[in-house]
C-alpha cells in the first residue's frame, strides 16, 4: 500500500542554516495494516507523515502509494491531526459530511453516509451538536468520522489523542481498534506513547534522534482485541524502551549537557510509558 525508499528531508533554520530532519528512511506498509511510528521529540515522525500525505515534497528517495508516486495531497490519503480542526459553526453531522458536500453529493445521500460513520464512532446522539458542546474525545471521534466518510485507502494519524486525558485516551484506543477491525483501513499512526503504539499496532517502527532513521521494527503478535494486561505486550513495551534509551539520552544531553545520564533501570518499566517520563 505504501512504499518508502531512501527518503530524506532537509529544512532551513533562521540562524543556523539547514538541518536534516530525516535521512535515508525506507519501509513498506501492507494493505490493511496498522503501523505506528515512535521516537523522541524532533526525530522527524510528523515530517514523514506530511511527506506521505503529500503536504511536503521529498528531496531524495521516493514514496509510492499503490505503486504510484506521490505528487501532492490526495483523497486516497486523509490526515487526522492532533487538533480536531472541526468547523465551529457547523454541527457534527455537517462537519462529517462537509467533504462529501465539496464533492457535489446531494444533501440526503451525504447525510446518510455521514450518519453511518457517526454511528461507527458512537456519536449518534450528538449529530446535531456544535463542537463547543462536545468533549475533547467527542471532537476527535467526529474528526475520525469525517476522515472515514471520504472512504480513503489510508488514514494518516498524527498524534490524534495526545491532547486528551488518560481515561479518554484509553477509551479511544478501544474504539479506534474496533473501527480498524471493522473497516480494515490502512493506518499509519504517529505517537510518543509506547503503550498506545503497542496496544494498537501490527508493527511499531522506532526512529532515532535527528536526523531520523528507522532504528528498529517490532512486530506485535498478540490477539485482538488487545488487552492492556497481556504479558506479551508488556514484554514488547520493555524491549522498545530499551531500544529508545540511547536516543533519549542523546536528547537529554543535547538539552542539559554531556554530563547528564539517564538511569537505565528506570527506563525499563516507565509508569506512564511516555518517552521522557523517567528523565
Coordinates of N, CA and C in Angstrom, one line a residue, residues 75 78 87 90 92-118 145-152:
X75 N -7.2 12.2 -2.1 CA -8.3 11.7 -1.4 C -8.1 10.2 -0.9
X78 N -6.0 10.5 3.9 CA -6.6 11.6 4.7 C -5.9 11.6 6.1
X87 N -15.1 22.6 12.0 CA -15.6 24.0 11.8 C -16.6 24.3 12.9
X90 N -20.4 24.6 12.3 CA -21.2 23.5 11.8 C -21.4 22.5 12.8
X92 N -22.0 18.4 14.2 CA -21.2 17.2 13.9 C -21.6 16.6 12.6
X93 N -22.9 16.5 12.3 CA -23.4 16.0 11.0 C -22.8 16.8 9.8
X94 N -22.9 18.1 10.0 CA -22.4 19.0 8.9 C -20.9 18.9 8.7
X95 N -20.2 18.8 9.8 CA -18.8 18.7 9.8 C -18.4 17.4 9.1
X96 N -19.0 16.3 9.5 CA -18.6 15.0 8.9 C -19.0 14.9 7.4
X97 N -20.0 15.5 7.0 CA -20.5 15.5 5.6 C -19.9 16.5 4.8
X98 N -19.0 17.4 5.3 CA -18.5 18.6 4.6 C -17.7 18.2 3.3
X99 N -16.9 17.2 3.5 CA -16.1 16.7 2.3 C -17.0 16.2 1.2
X100 N -18.0 15.5 1.6 CA -19.0 15.0 0.5 C -19.7 16.1 -0.2
X101 N -20.0 17.2 0.6 CA -20.6 18.4 0.0 C -19.7 19.0 -1.0
X102 N -18.4 19.1 -0.7 CA -17.4 19.6 -1.6 C -17.3 18.8 -2.9
X103 N -17.6 17.5 -2.8 CA -17.6 16.6 -4.0 C -18.9 16.8 -4.8
X104 N -19.9 17.5 -4.3 CA -21.1 17.7 -5.0 C -22.2 16.7 -4.8
X105 N -22.0 15.9 -3.7 CA -23.0 14.9 -3.4 C -24.3 15.6 -2.8
X106 N -25.5 15.1 -3.2 CA -26.7 15.6 -2.7 C -26.9 15.5 -1.2
X107 N -27.6 16.4 -0.6 CA -27.7 16.5 0.8 C -28.2 15.2 1.5
X108 N -29.3 14.6 0.9 CA -29.8 13.4 1.5 C -28.8 12.3 1.6
X109 N -28.1 12.1 0.4 CA -27.1 11.0 0.4 C -25.9 11.2 1.3
X110 N -25.4 12.5 1.3 CA -24.3 12.8 2.1 C -24.6 12.7 3.6
X111 N -25.8 13.1 4.0 CA -26.2 13.0 5.4 C -26.3 11.5 5.8
X112 N -26.9 10.7 4.9 CA -27.0 9.2 5.2 C -25.6 8.6 5.4
X113 N -24.7 8.9 4.5 CA -23.4 8.4 4.6 C -22.6 8.9 5.8
X114 N -22.8 10.2 6.1 CA -22.2 10.8 7.3 C -22.7 10.1 8.6
X115 N -24.0 9.8 8.6 CA -24.6 9.2 9.8 C -24.1 7.8 10.0
X116 N -23.8 7.1 9.0 CA -23.2 5.7 9.1 C -21.9 5.8 9.9
X117 N -21.0 6.8 9.6 CA -19.8 7.0 10.2 C -19.9 7.6 11.6
X118 N -20.9 8.4 11.8 CA -21.2 9.0 13.1 C -21.6 7.9 14.1
X145 N -14.6 10.3 12.1 CA -15.7 10.0 11.3 C -15.6 10.9 10.0
X146 N -15.2 12.1 10.1 CA -15.1 13.0 8.9 C -14.0 12.4 7.9
X147 N -13.0 11.8 8.5 CA -12.0 11.2 7.6 C -12.5 9.9 6.9
X148 N -13.2 9.1 7.7 CA -13.7 7.8 7.3 C -14.8 8.0 6.2
X149 N -15.6 9.0 6.3 CA -16.7 9.2 5.4 C -16.2 9.4 3.9
X150 N -15.0 9.8 3.8 CA -14.4 10.0 2.5 C -13.9 8.7 1.9
X151 N -13.9 7.6 2.7 CA -13.5 6.3 2.2 C -12.1 6.3 1.6
X152 N -11.1 6.8 2.4 CA -9.8 6.8 1.9 C -9.2 5.4 2.0

